[in-house]
GROMACS .gro file of C-alpha atoms in nm:
model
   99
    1UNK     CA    1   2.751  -4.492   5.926
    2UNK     CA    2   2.685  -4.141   5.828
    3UNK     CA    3   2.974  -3.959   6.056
    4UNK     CA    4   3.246  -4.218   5.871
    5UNK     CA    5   3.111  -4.115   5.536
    6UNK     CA    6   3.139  -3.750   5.647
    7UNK     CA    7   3.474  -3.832   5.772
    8UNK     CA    8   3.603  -3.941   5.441
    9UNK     CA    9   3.448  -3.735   5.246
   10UNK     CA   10   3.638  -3.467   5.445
   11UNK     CA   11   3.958  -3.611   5.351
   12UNK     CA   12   3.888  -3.635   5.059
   13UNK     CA   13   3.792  -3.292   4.968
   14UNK     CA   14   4.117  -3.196   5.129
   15UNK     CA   15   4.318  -3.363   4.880
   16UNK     CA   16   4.121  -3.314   4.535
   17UNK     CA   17   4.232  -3.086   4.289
   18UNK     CA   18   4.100  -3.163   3.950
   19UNK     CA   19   3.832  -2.938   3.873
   20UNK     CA   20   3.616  -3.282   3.732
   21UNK     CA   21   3.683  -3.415   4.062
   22UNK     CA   22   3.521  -3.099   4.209
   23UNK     CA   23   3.226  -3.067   4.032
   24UNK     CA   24   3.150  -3.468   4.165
   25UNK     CA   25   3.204  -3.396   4.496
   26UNK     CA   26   3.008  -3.112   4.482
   27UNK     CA   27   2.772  -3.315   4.361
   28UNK     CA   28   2.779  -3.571   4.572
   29UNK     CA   29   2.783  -3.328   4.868
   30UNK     CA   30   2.439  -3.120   4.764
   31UNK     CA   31   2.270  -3.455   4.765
   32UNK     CA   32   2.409  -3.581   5.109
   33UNK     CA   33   2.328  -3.246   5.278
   34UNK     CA   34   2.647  -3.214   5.385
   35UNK     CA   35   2.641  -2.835   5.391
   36UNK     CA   36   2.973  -2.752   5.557
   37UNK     CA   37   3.174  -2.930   5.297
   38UNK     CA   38   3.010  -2.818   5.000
   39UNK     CA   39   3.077  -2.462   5.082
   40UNK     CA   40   3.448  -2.545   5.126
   41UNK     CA   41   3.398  -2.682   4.743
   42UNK     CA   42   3.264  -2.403   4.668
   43UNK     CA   43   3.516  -2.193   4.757
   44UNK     CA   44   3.759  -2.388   4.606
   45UNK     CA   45   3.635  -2.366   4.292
   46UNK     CA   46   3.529  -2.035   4.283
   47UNK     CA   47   3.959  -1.978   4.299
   48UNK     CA   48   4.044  -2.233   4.081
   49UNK     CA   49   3.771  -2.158   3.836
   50UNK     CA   50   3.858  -2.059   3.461
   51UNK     CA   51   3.731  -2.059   3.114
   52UNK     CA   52   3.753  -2.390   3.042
   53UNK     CA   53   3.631  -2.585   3.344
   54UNK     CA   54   3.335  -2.319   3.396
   55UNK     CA   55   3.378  -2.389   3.756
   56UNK     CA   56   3.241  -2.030   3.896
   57UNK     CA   57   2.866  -2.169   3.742
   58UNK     CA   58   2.897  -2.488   3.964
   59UNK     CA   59   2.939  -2.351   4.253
   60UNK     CA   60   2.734  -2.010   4.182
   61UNK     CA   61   2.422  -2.322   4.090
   62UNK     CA   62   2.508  -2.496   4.427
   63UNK     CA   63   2.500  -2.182   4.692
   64UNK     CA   64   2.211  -2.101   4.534
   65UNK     CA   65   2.046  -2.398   4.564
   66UNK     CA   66   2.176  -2.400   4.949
   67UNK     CA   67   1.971  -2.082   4.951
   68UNK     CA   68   1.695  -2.244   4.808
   69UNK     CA   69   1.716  -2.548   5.045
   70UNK     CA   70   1.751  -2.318   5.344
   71UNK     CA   71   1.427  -2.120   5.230
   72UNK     CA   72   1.225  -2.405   5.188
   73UNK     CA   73   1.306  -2.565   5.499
   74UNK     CA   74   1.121  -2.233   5.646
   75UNK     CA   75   0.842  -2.274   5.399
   76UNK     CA   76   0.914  -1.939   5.220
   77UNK     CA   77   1.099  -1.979   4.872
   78UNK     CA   78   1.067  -1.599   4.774
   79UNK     CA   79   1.038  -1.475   4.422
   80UNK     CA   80   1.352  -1.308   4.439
   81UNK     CA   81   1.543  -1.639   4.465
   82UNK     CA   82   1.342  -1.795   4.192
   83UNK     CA   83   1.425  -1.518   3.994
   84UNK     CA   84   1.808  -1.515   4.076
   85UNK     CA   85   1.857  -1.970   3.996
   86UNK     CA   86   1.587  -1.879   3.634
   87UNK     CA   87   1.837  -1.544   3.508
   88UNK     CA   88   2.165  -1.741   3.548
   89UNK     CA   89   2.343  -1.777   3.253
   90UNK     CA   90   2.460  -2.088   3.269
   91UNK     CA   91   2.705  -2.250   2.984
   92UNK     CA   92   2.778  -2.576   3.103
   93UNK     CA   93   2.502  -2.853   2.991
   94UNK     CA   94   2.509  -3.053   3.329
   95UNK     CA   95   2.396  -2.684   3.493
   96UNK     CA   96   2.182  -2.601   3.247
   97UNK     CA   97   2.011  -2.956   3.404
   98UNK     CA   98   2.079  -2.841   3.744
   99UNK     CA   99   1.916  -2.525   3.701
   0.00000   0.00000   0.00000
């Protein structure tokens, strides 16, 4: 049932720290359209982001691809978007992928 998985997955979120554990439930939370959660993620990471777990890219990858998600539910991905995901600078391989 879709509200119970939400329901975890909001307890869970509450409770995660590890920035590993961050990036998968970002993740897992882009794929399950579960919008509201994945901008709490990415919050959290954008505070808790530093050199070493490059978590500023995750989450900078993710709104955007919100952004993108929201766009193309109107039928209007603009250039400008397309332009913004292509010029990131990403240094992490999985968002190299991503992007």
């Amino acid at each position: 049932c879709f509200e119970e998985e939400e329901e975890l997955m909001r307890a869970y979120i509450q409770e995660i720290q590890d920035s590993f554990d961050i990036k998968m439930a970002m993740e897992y939370c882009d794929t399950h359209d579960m919008r509201e959660m994945l901008e709490i993620l990415c919050d959290r990471a954008d505070l808790k982001a530093n050199d070493e777990n490059h978590l500023e890219e995750f989450s900078a990858m993710y709104r955007l691809n919100m952004e993108r998600k929201d766009q193309q539910n109107q039928k209007n991905v603009s250039k400008e978007l397309f332009n913004k995901i292509i010029s990131q600078k990403n240094k992490t391989e999985e968002m190299q992928i991503f992007q």
